[in-house]
Coordinates of C-alpha atoms and ligand atoms in Angstrom, one line a residue:
Chain A
M16 CA -93.4 -69.9 -87.4
K17 CA -93.4 -72.5 -90.0
R18 CA -89.4 -72.3 -90.0
R19 CA -89.3 -72.8 -86.3
Q20 CA -91.5 -76.0 -86.4
L21 CA -89.5 -77.3 -89.0
L22 CA -86.2 -76.6 -87.1
A23 CA -88.1 -78.3 -83.9
A24 CA -89.0 -81.3 -85.7
G25 CA -85.4 -81.9 -87.3
C26 CA -83.7 -81.3 -84.1
A27 CA -86.1 -83.8 -82.5
C28 CA -85.3 -86.3 -85.0
C29 CA -81.7 -86.1 -84.6
A30 CA -81.5 -86.5 -80.7
S31 CA -83.1 -89.5 -81.2
A32 CA -81.1 -90.8 -84.0
L33 CA -77.8 -91.1 -82.3
V34 CA -75.9 -90.5 -85.7
P35 CA -74.2 -87.0 -85.1
R36 CA -72.6 -87.7 -88.8
A37 CA -76.2 -87.8 -90.6
W38 CA -77.4 -85.1 -88.4
A39 CA -74.7 -82.8 -89.5
Q40 CA -74.7 -83.6 -93.4
E41 CA -78.6 -83.5 -93.6
T42 CA -78.9 -80.0 -91.8
P43 CA -80.0 -77.5 -94.3
D44 CA -78.6 -74.1 -94.1
Y45 CA -80.1 -72.0 -91.2
L46 CA -82.6 -69.1 -92.3
A47 CA -82.9 -66.6 -89.3
P48 CA -86.3 -65.1 -88.6
Q49 CA -87.0 -61.6 -89.0
R50 CA -86.1 -59.1 -86.5
F51 CA -88.5 -59.2 -83.5
Q52 CA -91.4 -56.8 -82.6
R53 CA -91.6 -56.0 -78.7
P54 CA -94.5 -58.3 -77.8
D55 CA -97.4 -57.2 -75.9
L56 CA -96.8 -56.5 -72.5
A57 CA -100.4 -58.8 -71.6
T58 CA -98.6 -61.9 -72.9
D59 CA -96.3 -64.0 -71.1
E60 CA -93.4 -63.2 -73.8
G61 CA -93.8 -59.5 -73.0
G62 CA -93.8 -59.9 -69.3
L63 CA -90.5 -61.7 -69.9
W64 CA -89.0 -58.8 -71.8
A65 CA -90.2 -56.2 -69.4
M66 CA -88.4 -58.3 -66.5
M67 CA -85.2 -58.5 -68.7
D68 CA -85.4 -54.8 -69.5
R69 CA -85.3 -53.9 -65.9
E70 CA -82.5 -56.2 -65.3
E71 CA -80.6 -54.4 -68.3
K72 CA -81.4 -51.2 -66.7
A73 CA -79.7 -52.5 -63.3
L74 CA -76.7 -53.8 -65.3
R75 CA -76.3 -50.7 -67.2
R76 CA -75.6 -48.9 -63.9
S77 CA -73.6 -51.9 -62.6
P78 CA -69.5 -51.4 -61.6
L79 CA -69.2 -54.8 -62.5
V80 CA -69.6 -54.1 -66.4
L81 CA -66.6 -53.4 -68.2
R82 CA -66.0 -49.6 -69.0
D83 CA -63.4 -50.8 -71.8
A84 CA -65.2 -48.9 -74.9
R85 CA -62.4 -50.8 -77.4
L86 CA -63.1 -54.5 -76.1
A87 CA -66.7 -53.9 -75.9
G88 CA -67.1 -52.4 -79.3
Y89 CA -65.0 -55.3 -80.3
V90 CA -67.2 -58.0 -79.0
Q91 CA -70.2 -56.3 -80.2
D92 CA -68.7 -56.4 -83.5
I93 CA -68.4 -60.1 -83.6
A94 CA -71.9 -60.1 -82.3
C95 CA -73.1 -58.1 -85.1
R96 CA -71.1 -60.1 -87.7
L97 CA -72.9 -63.5 -86.5
G98 CA -76.4 -61.9 -85.6
A99 CA -76.4 -60.0 -89.3
A100 CA -79.9 -58.7 -89.6
H101 CA -80.4 -58.9 -86.1
C102 CA -77.3 -56.8 -85.0
P103 CA -79.2 -53.7 -84.1
D104 CA -81.3 -55.5 -81.4
I105 CA -77.9 -57.2 -79.9
R106 CA -76.3 -55.4 -77.0
V107 CA -73.4 -56.7 -75.4
F108 CA -72.4 -56.3 -71.6
L109 CA -68.9 -57.6 -70.4
V110 CA -69.5 -58.5 -66.6
R111 CA -66.3 -58.8 -64.4
T112 CA -67.3 -62.2 -62.9
P113 CA -64.5 -64.8 -62.9
Q114 CA -67.0 -67.7 -63.8
F115 CA -67.5 -69.2 -67.5
N116 CA -70.9 -67.8 -68.4
A117 CA -72.8 -66.4 -71.4
S118 CA -76.4 -65.8 -71.6
M119 CA -78.6 -63.9 -73.8
A120 CA -82.0 -62.5 -72.9
P121 CA -85.1 -62.4 -75.3
N122 CA -84.8 -58.6 -75.3
G123 CA -81.4 -58.7 -77.0
M124 CA -79.2 -58.2 -73.9
L125 CA -76.2 -60.5 -74.2
Q126 CA -74.0 -60.8 -71.1
I127 CA -70.6 -62.3 -71.4
W128 CA -68.7 -62.8 -68.0
T129 CA -64.9 -62.2 -67.9
G130 CA -64.1 -65.7 -66.8
L131 CA -65.4 -66.8 -70.1
L132 CA -63.4 -64.4 -71.9
L133 CA -60.3 -65.2 -70.2
R134 CA -60.7 -68.9 -71.3
M135 CA -61.2 -68.2 -74.6
E136 CA -57.8 -68.8 -77.0
N137 CA -58.8 -66.7 -80.2
E138 CA -62.1 -64.9 -81.7
A139 CA -63.4 -67.9 -83.3
Q140 CA -64.0 -69.5 -80.0
L141 CA -65.7 -66.4 -78.6
A142 CA -67.6 -66.4 -81.9
A143 CA -68.9 -69.9 -81.0
V144 CA -70.1 -69.0 -77.7
I145 CA -71.8 -65.8 -79.0
G146 CA -73.3 -67.8 -82.0
H147 CA -74.8 -70.4 -79.5
E148 CA -76.4 -67.7 -77.3
I149 CA -77.8 -65.9 -80.8
G150 CA -79.1 -69.4 -81.7
H151 CA -81.3 -69.5 -78.3
Y152 CA -82.6 -65.9 -78.9
L153 CA -83.4 -66.3 -82.7
Q154 CA -85.3 -69.4 -81.8
R155 CA -86.8 -67.9 -78.6
H156 CA -86.1 -70.7 -76.6
S157 CA -86.6 -68.8 -73.3
V158 CA -90.1 -68.2 -74.0
D159 CA -90.1 -71.7 -74.7
R160 CA -88.5 -72.8 -71.5
L161 CA -90.8 -70.1 -69.5
R162 CA -93.8 -72.0 -70.6
D163 CA -92.2 -75.3 -70.0
I164 CA -91.7 -74.2 -66.0
K165 CA -94.9 -72.4 -65.9
S166 CA -96.6 -75.9 -66.7
R167 CA -94.8 -77.8 -63.9
A168 CA -96.3 -78.4 -60.6
A169 CA -93.5 -75.8 -58.9
A170 CA -95.5 -72.9 -60.8
G171 CA -98.2 -73.6 -58.2
Q172 CA -96.2 -72.8 -55.4
V173 CA -95.0 -69.4 -57.1
L174 CA -98.6 -68.6 -57.9
A175 CA -99.6 -69.0 -54.3
L176 CA -96.6 -67.2 -53.0
F177 CA -96.9 -64.2 -55.5
G178 CA -100.3 -64.0 -56.8
L179 CA -101.2 -64.1 -60.6
A180 CA -99.4 -60.5 -61.3
G181 CA -96.0 -61.3 -59.7
A182 CA -96.3 -64.7 -60.8
I183 CA -94.7 -64.2 -64.4
G184 CA -91.9 -62.0 -63.1
Q185 CA -90.7 -64.4 -60.5
L186 CA -91.2 -67.8 -62.8
A187 CA -89.2 -65.7 -65.6
V188 CA -86.6 -65.3 -62.7
L189 CA -86.8 -68.9 -62.1
A190 CA -86.8 -70.0 -65.6
G191 CA -83.2 -68.0 -65.9
G192 CA -82.0 -70.7 -63.4
F193 CA -83.0 -73.4 -65.4
A194 CA -81.2 -75.0 -68.2
Y195 CA -82.5 -75.4 -71.8
S196 CA -83.5 -78.4 -72.8
R197 CA -81.3 -80.9 -74.5
D198 CA -83.2 -80.0 -78.1
H199 CA -82.5 -76.4 -77.4
E200 CA -79.1 -76.9 -77.0
H201 CA -78.4 -78.8 -80.1
E202 CA -80.4 -76.5 -82.1
A203 CA -78.5 -73.4 -80.6
D204 CA -75.1 -75.5 -81.4
R205 CA -76.2 -76.0 -84.9
I206 CA -77.5 -72.6 -85.8
G207 CA -74.0 -71.1 -83.7
A208 CA -71.9 -73.3 -86.0
H209 CA -73.9 -71.9 -89.2
L210 CA -73.5 -68.5 -88.1
M211 CA -69.9 -69.0 -87.3
H212 CA -69.4 -70.3 -91.0
R213 CA -71.2 -67.7 -92.5
A214 CA -69.1 -65.0 -90.9
G215 CA -65.9 -66.5 -91.8
Y216 CA -65.0 -68.4 -88.6
R217 CA -63.3 -71.6 -88.2
V218 CA -66.1 -73.8 -87.2
S219 CA -64.1 -76.7 -85.4
E220 CA -63.2 -74.1 -82.6
S221 CA -66.5 -74.4 -81.4
A222 CA -65.5 -78.0 -80.2
A223 CA -62.2 -76.6 -78.9
V224 CA -64.1 -74.5 -76.4
W225 CA -66.2 -77.7 -75.0
N226 CA -62.8 -79.8 -75.1
N227 CA -60.8 -77.3 -72.9
L228 CA -63.7 -76.8 -70.4
L229 CA -63.8 -80.6 -70.2
D230 CA -60.2 -80.7 -69.4
E231 CA -61.0 -78.4 -66.5
A232 CA -63.7 -80.0 -65.4
R233 CA -62.0 -83.5 -65.5
A234 CA -59.0 -81.9 -63.3
R235 CA -61.5 -81.6 -60.1
E236 CA -61.5 -85.2 -58.6
G237 CA -64.7 -86.7 -57.8
D238 CA -67.0 -83.9 -59.6
E239 CA -69.2 -84.4 -62.5
P240 CA -68.6 -81.4 -65.1
S241 CA -72.3 -80.4 -64.4
A242 CA -71.4 -79.3 -61.1
T243 CA -68.5 -76.9 -62.0
S244 CA -70.4 -74.4 -64.6
P245 CA -73.6 -73.4 -65.4
L246 CA -72.9 -74.2 -68.8
F247 CA -72.5 -77.9 -68.1
A248 CA -75.7 -78.0 -66.0
S249 CA -77.4 -78.3 -69.7
H250 CA -78.7 -81.7 -70.6
P251 CA -76.6 -82.9 -73.4
A252 CA -73.4 -84.4 -72.0
P253 CA -70.3 -82.1 -72.9
P254 CA -68.5 -84.8 -74.7
E255 CA -71.6 -85.7 -76.8
R256 CA -71.8 -81.8 -77.8
R257 CA -68.1 -81.7 -78.3
N258 CA -68.3 -84.5 -80.7
N259 CA -71.6 -83.0 -82.6
L260 CA -69.8 -80.1 -83.3
A261 CA -66.6 -81.5 -84.4
Q262 CA -68.8 -83.5 -86.7
L263 CA -70.7 -80.1 -87.8
A264 CA -67.5 -78.5 -88.6
Q265 CA -66.4 -81.2 -91.1
S266 CA -69.3 -80.2 -93.2
M267 CA -68.2 -76.5 -92.8
P268 CA -64.5 -76.1 -93.5
G269 CA -62.5 -73.1 -93.7
G270 CA -62.6 -69.9 -92.1
T271 CA -60.3 -68.3 -89.6
D272 CA -59.7 -68.1 -85.7
G273 CA -58.7 -64.4 -85.3
K274 CA -56.0 -65.3 -82.6
D275 CA -53.8 -62.2 -83.0
R276 CA -57.1 -60.1 -83.0
Y277 CA -58.2 -61.7 -79.8
A278 CA -55.0 -61.1 -78.1
E279 CA -54.8 -57.6 -79.2
H280 CA -58.1 -56.9 -77.6
T281 CA -58.0 -58.5 -74.4
G282 CA -54.2 -58.8 -73.6
H283 CA -53.9 -55.6 -71.2
L284 CA -57.0 -57.3 -69.2
I285 CA -55.5 -60.8 -68.5
D286 CA -53.6 -59.7 -65.4
E287 CA -56.8 -58.6 -63.7
W288 CA -58.8 -61.5 -65.1
L289 CA -56.3 -64.0 -63.7
Q290 CA -56.0 -62.5 -60.2
D291 CA -59.8 -62.8 -60.1
E292 CA -59.4 -66.5 -61.3
I293 CA -56.9 -67.7 -58.7
K294 CA -59.1 -65.9 -55.8
R295 CA -61.9 -68.5 -56.6
G296 CA -59.7 -71.2 -55.1
Q297 CA -60.6 -73.9 -57.5
Y298 CA -56.6 -74.7 -58.2
A299 CA -56.9 -77.7 -60.1
E300 CA -59.2 -75.7 -62.5
S301 CA -56.7 -72.8 -62.9
L302 CA -53.8 -75.5 -63.0
V303 CA -55.1 -76.7 -66.4
L304 CA -56.1 -73.3 -67.7
L305 CA -52.6 -72.1 -67.1
S306 CA -50.7 -74.8 -67.9
R307 CA -52.4 -75.0 -71.2
R308 CA -51.6 -71.1 -71.8
I309 CA -48.0 -72.0 -71.1
D310 CA -47.9 -74.6 -73.8
T311 CA -49.7 -72.4 -76.2
G312 CA -47.3 -69.7 -75.7
G313 CA -48.0 -66.0 -75.4
A314 CA -47.5 -63.8 -72.0
A315 CA -45.4 -66.6 -70.7
G316 CA -44.0 -64.7 -67.8
L317 CA -47.5 -63.6 -66.5
M318 CA -48.7 -67.3 -66.7
R319 CA -45.6 -68.7 -64.9
Y320 CA -46.1 -66.4 -62.3
Y321 CA -49.8 -67.1 -61.7
R322 CA -49.2 -70.6 -62.1
G323 CA -46.6 -70.3 -59.3
E324 CA -49.1 -68.4 -57.0
V325 CA -51.5 -71.1 -57.5
H326 CA -49.2 -73.7 -56.3
R327 CA -48.1 -71.5 -53.5
L328 CA -51.5 -71.0 -52.2
R329 CA -52.9 -74.5 -52.6
G330 CA -49.7 -75.6 -50.3
L331 CA -49.8 -79.4 -50.9
A332 CA -46.7 -81.4 -50.7
G333 CA -44.2 -80.5 -53.5
D334 CA -46.1 -77.3 -54.2
H335 CA -43.4 -75.0 -53.0
D336 CA -41.0 -76.4 -55.1
L337 CA -43.4 -76.1 -58.2
A338 CA -43.9 -72.6 -57.5
W339 CA -40.4 -71.9 -57.0
S340 CA -39.3 -73.2 -60.6
D341 CA -42.4 -71.2 -62.0
Y342 CA -41.4 -67.9 -60.1
Q343 CA -37.9 -68.5 -61.5
L344 CA -38.7 -68.7 -65.1
A345 CA -41.5 -65.8 -64.6
V346 CA -38.5 -63.5 -63.5
A347 CA -36.4 -64.7 -66.3
D348 CA -38.9 -63.4 -68.9
A349 CA -38.2 -60.3 -70.9
D350 CA -41.0 -59.0 -69.0
P351 CA -41.0 -60.1 -65.5
P352 CA -44.2 -59.5 -63.4
P353 CA -42.9 -57.8 -60.3
P354 CA -44.8 -60.0 -57.9
A355 CA -42.9 -63.0 -58.9
F356 CA -40.1 -61.8 -56.9
R357 CA -42.3 -61.8 -54.0
G358 CA -43.4 -65.0 -54.6
I359 CA -39.6 -66.3 -54.5
G360 CA -39.2 -64.3 -51.5
L361 CA -42.1 -65.9 -49.6
V362 CA -40.9 -69.6 -50.8
A363 CA -37.4 -68.9 -49.9
R364 CA -38.4 -67.3 -46.3
Q365 CA -40.6 -70.2 -45.6
R366 CA -37.6 -72.7 -46.7
G367 CA -35.2 -70.7 -44.2
Q368 CA -33.0 -69.4 -47.3
M369 CA -32.9 -66.0 -45.9
S370 CA -30.5 -64.4 -48.2
E371 CA -32.5 -65.5 -51.4
A372 CA -35.7 -64.1 -49.5
R373 CA -33.7 -60.7 -48.7
H374 CA -32.8 -60.3 -52.2
A375 CA -36.2 -61.3 -53.8
F376 CA -38.3 -59.1 -51.4
A377 CA -35.8 -56.2 -52.1
R378 CA -36.4 -56.5 -55.8
Y379 CA -40.0 -56.5 -55.4
L380 CA -39.8 -53.5 -53.7
D381 CA -37.8 -51.8 -56.2
L382 CA -39.9 -52.9 -59.0
A383 CA -43.3 -52.0 -57.1
P384 CA -42.9 -49.6 -54.5
E385 CA -46.5 -48.8 -54.0
A386 CA -47.5 -52.6 -53.8
P387 CA -50.4 -52.8 -51.2
D388 CA -48.5 -55.2 -49.2
A389 CA -45.0 -53.3 -49.3
A390 CA -45.5 -52.5 -45.6
L391 CA -45.5 -56.1 -44.6
I392 CA -42.7 -56.9 -46.9
K393 CA -40.6 -54.1 -45.4
S394 CA -41.2 -55.5 -42.1
Y395 CA -39.9 -59.1 -43.6
L396 CA -37.0 -57.4 -44.9
A397 CA -36.0 -55.5 -41.3
E398 CA -36.4 -59.5 -39.8
L399 CA -34.5 -60.6 -42.3
N400 CA -31.7 -58.1 -41.7
S401 CA -31.6 -58.2 -38.1
Chain B
M28 CA -81.6 -65.1 -59.7
K29 CA -81.0 -62.2 -57.6
N30 CA -84.7 -61.8 -56.0
L31 CA -84.9 -65.5 -55.3
L32 CA -81.8 -65.2 -53.5
I33 CA -82.8 -62.5 -51.3
L34 CA -86.0 -64.1 -51.0
S35 CA -84.4 -67.4 -49.8
L36 CA -82.2 -65.5 -47.6
A37 CA -84.9 -63.6 -46.2
L38 CA -87.0 -66.7 -45.5
L39 CA -83.6 -68.8 -43.9
L40 CA -83.3 -66.1 -41.9
A41 CA -86.8 -65.5 -40.5
A42 CA -87.0 -69.1 -40.1
C43 CA -83.6 -70.0 -38.3
A44 CA -81.5 -67.2 -37.5
S45 CA -81.5 -65.8 -34.3
V46 CA -80.4 -62.3 -33.2
R47 CA -79.1 -61.1 -29.9
K48 CA -77.6 -57.7 -28.7
V49 CA -73.9 -57.7 -28.0
E50 CA -73.4 -56.4 -24.2
S51 CA -71.1 -53.2 -24.2
G52 CA -68.1 -54.3 -22.4
A53 CA -65.8 -57.4 -22.7
N54 CA -67.5 -60.3 -24.9
P55 CA -65.6 -63.6 -24.9
V56 CA -65.6 -65.1 -28.4
G57 CA -64.7 -68.8 -28.2
E58 CA -62.2 -70.0 -26.0
R59 CA -59.2 -67.6 -25.9
M60 CA -60.5 -64.4 -27.4
S61 CA -62.4 -61.5 -26.0
I62 CA -63.6 -58.4 -27.7
N63 CA -64.5 -55.0 -26.1
V64 CA -67.2 -53.2 -27.7
D65 CA -69.3 -50.1 -27.1
G66 CA -72.3 -49.2 -29.2
N67 CA -75.3 -51.1 -30.7
W68 CA -73.9 -54.4 -32.2
N69 CA -76.1 -57.1 -33.0
H70 CA -75.0 -60.8 -33.1
L71 CA -76.7 -62.9 -35.6
D72 CA -76.7 -66.6 -35.8
F73 CA -77.7 -68.8 -38.7
P74 CA -76.7 -71.8 -40.4
G75 CA -73.7 -71.5 -42.9
I76 CA -71.9 -68.8 -41.0
K77 CA -69.7 -71.1 -38.6
P78 CA -66.7 -70.7 -38.0
A79 CA -67.4 -67.3 -37.8
Q80 CA -69.6 -64.9 -35.7
L81 CA -71.6 -62.5 -37.5
W82 CA -71.9 -58.9 -35.8
T83 CA -73.5 -56.1 -37.5
M84 CA -74.6 -52.5 -36.6
E85 CA -76.9 -51.6 -39.4
G86 CA -78.3 -54.7 -40.3
I87 CA -77.1 -57.8 -42.4
T88 CA -77.6 -56.3 -45.6
I89 CA -75.3 -53.1 -45.0
D90 CA -72.6 -54.0 -42.4
E91 CA -71.0 -56.9 -41.3
L92 CA -68.3 -57.9 -38.9
M93 CA -66.9 -61.5 -39.3
V94 CA -65.3 -62.7 -36.2
Y95 CA -63.0 -65.8 -36.2
S96 CA -61.8 -67.2 -32.8
G97 CA -59.5 -70.2 -32.6
I98 CA -59.6 -71.5 -36.2
R99 CA -57.5 -74.7 -36.2
D100 CA -55.3 -76.4 -38.8
G101 CA -57.3 -77.8 -41.5
Q102 CA -60.7 -76.1 -40.5
V103 CA -62.8 -75.1 -43.4
M104 CA -63.8 -71.6 -43.7
H105 CA -67.4 -71.5 -44.2
S106 CA -68.8 -74.8 -45.8
E107 CA -70.0 -74.2 -49.1
S108 CA -72.9 -76.4 -49.1
A109 CA -75.3 -73.7 -48.8
A110 CA -74.4 -72.1 -52.3
S111 CA -75.9 -73.6 -55.5
D112 CA -72.7 -74.4 -57.2
K113 CA -70.2 -76.7 -55.8
Q114 CA -66.9 -75.2 -55.1
K115 CA -63.8 -76.4 -53.4
D116 CA -63.9 -74.9 -49.7
F117 CA -61.1 -72.7 -48.3
A118 CA -59.5 -74.1 -45.3
F119 CA -57.2 -72.7 -42.8
R120 CA -53.6 -74.3 -42.3
K121 CA -51.3 -73.7 -39.6
A122 CA -48.5 -73.3 -41.9
M123 CA -50.1 -70.4 -43.8
Q124 CA -48.0 -66.9 -44.0
T125 CA -49.6 -63.7 -43.6
E126 CA -50.3 -63.3 -47.5
E127 CA -51.8 -66.7 -47.8
I128 CA -54.2 -66.1 -44.7
V129 CA -55.2 -63.0 -46.6
S130 CA -55.7 -64.6 -49.7
M131 CA -57.8 -67.5 -48.3
L132 CA -60.0 -64.3 -46.6
E133 CA -60.3 -63.0 -50.3
G134 CA -61.2 -66.2 -51.5
V135 CA -64.0 -66.2 -49.3
L136 CA -65.1 -62.8 -49.7
S137 CA -65.4 -63.3 -53.5
R138 CA -66.6 -66.6 -53.7
D139 CA -69.8 -65.2 -54.5
G140 CA -68.5 -63.4 -58.0
S141 CA -67.8 -60.3 -55.8
T142 CA -64.5 -58.5 -56.7
F143 CA -62.1 -57.9 -54.1
K144 CA -59.2 -55.4 -54.4
L145 CA -56.4 -55.2 -51.6
R146 CA -55.8 -51.8 -50.9
K147 CA -53.3 -52.2 -48.0
L148 CA -51.4 -54.8 -45.9
E149 CA -49.4 -54.2 -43.2
P150 CA -48.0 -55.5 -39.9
Y151 CA -50.1 -55.2 -36.9
A152 CA -50.2 -56.1 -33.4
F153 CA -53.5 -58.1 -32.9
G154 CA -54.6 -59.0 -29.5
G155 CA -51.0 -58.5 -28.4
K156 CA -49.7 -61.1 -30.7
K157 CA -47.7 -60.6 -34.0
G158 CA -50.3 -60.1 -36.8
F159 CA -51.5 -58.0 -39.7
R160 CA -54.3 -55.3 -40.7
F161 CA -55.5 -54.8 -44.2
E162 CA -57.5 -52.8 -46.0
F163 CA -60.1 -53.8 -49.2
E164 CA -62.6 -52.7 -51.7
R165 CA -65.2 -55.1 -53.0
I166 CA -68.2 -54.7 -55.2
R167 CA -70.8 -57.1 -54.1
K168 CA -72.1 -59.1 -56.7
I169 CA -75.7 -59.7 -55.5
D170 CA -76.7 -56.0 -55.3
N171 CA -73.5 -54.2 -57.3
V172 CA -72.8 -52.3 -53.9
Q173 CA -69.3 -51.0 -53.9
M174 CA -67.9 -51.9 -50.3
R175 CA -65.1 -51.0 -48.3
G176 CA -63.5 -53.0 -45.6
L177 CA -60.8 -53.7 -42.9
G178 CA -59.3 -56.9 -41.6
F179 CA -57.3 -57.8 -38.6
G180 CA -55.5 -61.2 -37.4
A181 CA -53.0 -63.0 -35.8
V182 CA -52.0 -66.7 -35.8
D183 CA -51.0 -67.9 -32.0
R184 CA -50.3 -71.3 -30.9
E185 CA -51.7 -72.7 -34.4
E186 CA -54.7 -71.1 -34.2
L187 CA -55.9 -68.3 -36.4
F188 CA -57.9 -65.0 -34.9
A189 CA -59.4 -62.4 -37.2
L190 CA -61.8 -59.7 -37.5
V191 CA -63.3 -58.6 -41.1
Y192 CA -65.4 -55.8 -41.3
Q193 CA -67.2 -54.5 -44.5
A194 CA -69.7 -51.8 -45.1
P195 CA -70.9 -49.6 -48.3
R196 CA -68.2 -47.2 -49.0
L197 CA -70.5 -44.4 -49.2
T198 CA -71.9 -43.4 -45.7
F199 CA -71.8 -46.6 -43.9
F200 CA -68.0 -47.1 -43.9
P201 CA -66.7 -43.8 -42.9
R202 CA -69.6 -44.0 -40.0
H203 CA -68.0 -47.1 -38.2
E204 CA -64.3 -47.0 -39.3
A205 CA -62.7 -45.4 -36.3
R206 CA -65.2 -47.7 -33.8
V207 CA -63.9 -51.0 -35.8
E208 CA -60.5 -49.8 -35.4
A209 CA -61.0 -49.2 -31.8
I210 CA -62.6 -52.8 -31.5
A211 CA -59.3 -54.3 -33.5
K212 CA -57.0 -52.5 -30.9
A213 CA -58.8 -53.7 -27.6
V214 CA -59.0 -57.3 -29.1
S215 CA -57.4 -59.7 -26.3
I216 CA -56.1 -63.3 -27.1
K217 CA -55.1 -65.5 -23.9
Ligands
ZN517 ZN1 -77.3 -73.0 -74.6

């Protein structure tokens, strides 16, 4: 407990000091607590664990959890490198959901959504997110949050609705929907940076995560970043967090980013994750993400194809031209995605370029005869040929 | 959040939903579409469901038939105001090709974090108009149930007409699949 109080005091001091540099330099190395024992069920913390155990049991059976043993093992290894002595208590679940989110429960259940995995450019960025979540876990922030919410007026209503026995569980559910405090977020960022550094990762990648998210958020007109992602809902403004992390990184130089390793373990899933991504219909964000990928190279044909799809689906003035040029570059790639030909066909058909449409549709059906929309495309071809 | 969502949905439904039985025979929906049914369909109405009508045989948490009639250019497909995190809305555009309409419906069906997989998309005469039919699979995020679904639609005089049915892939979808196909076949659009 002493260490926790020390850290909390340190953090409170720094949050008000507004001197990130001093904050970074004066931060002592982080000492993690001992592994946690299961708390007594009669306590509020015990109730919180029990509820998370139930959630984990349900998650274990969920068809949304990726059954990719190699990727799951890889992410578990990253969590173990960061969590060190706590490794045996951390259980990673990769969940197929296209939003950017990660969370760690006090019982050791660590959930990472595929929308987050899609946005990581390298292993160090993923380590930054996991390190941050482990930071919340090591400092038992969720217990603080539960107690904080319990002390608020809203708790009275929950108590009235569920009775005393049901209230802890419901409060825990409620607490899960609340952001951590500003101090908690700063503390988790700082601990995450230490864990990254110790595990040999390049700490500055943690700032890159926020920078990339900010770019996406800003692409949405009229929206505050806090509206776009559960992670933005936390109190410290994203630019402040990014800047603090960048400062911290200066005091922890060196490390590797593990870019190739990350690509090697996730490459085969990017197509599926991008399909999920564009179904969100958040076209401005997707365009920022895809353009960044195109600029930094890697899977160029696929990224061009999906950017073409986003433009075609958005359908604003000029979008069809942009889609057309992306599709053309996608099919010129060494590994052209077959649906890029369909994209060319659809744009050509709409523009009245019948011979281009015919050729592109025929090519698509050649390459993907079993495509779900083959029957529809065949009907287009029959029309074009008549 | 799952429990709370279900709770708030239940409260919402109890407070402001209305349920009425759909009569056998021809049921006009909107100004131009008519649907012929047999069997015990219930029509649920509650805030946030517009511009669709929601019909169900087994109850709203099990199966649902969304009915869209006369959706006009620029009209928003279910405003997002009810959801917690702010998302851009999907809207119908008269210039949409079939693929784009299906993508829009995919987006509507996966907006809650559910997955969507298109199994088939083919031409179909819907209400006597040149339209489309599609089959899909979905894992419903809120309770992880694996769903199967069928959709039908057509654009006529710049308005969209569509039916989208879904039910758990075990038991319920097979039970009602043929009935939904028959409903789609008997739709008329003036
Ligand atoms: Zn956090």
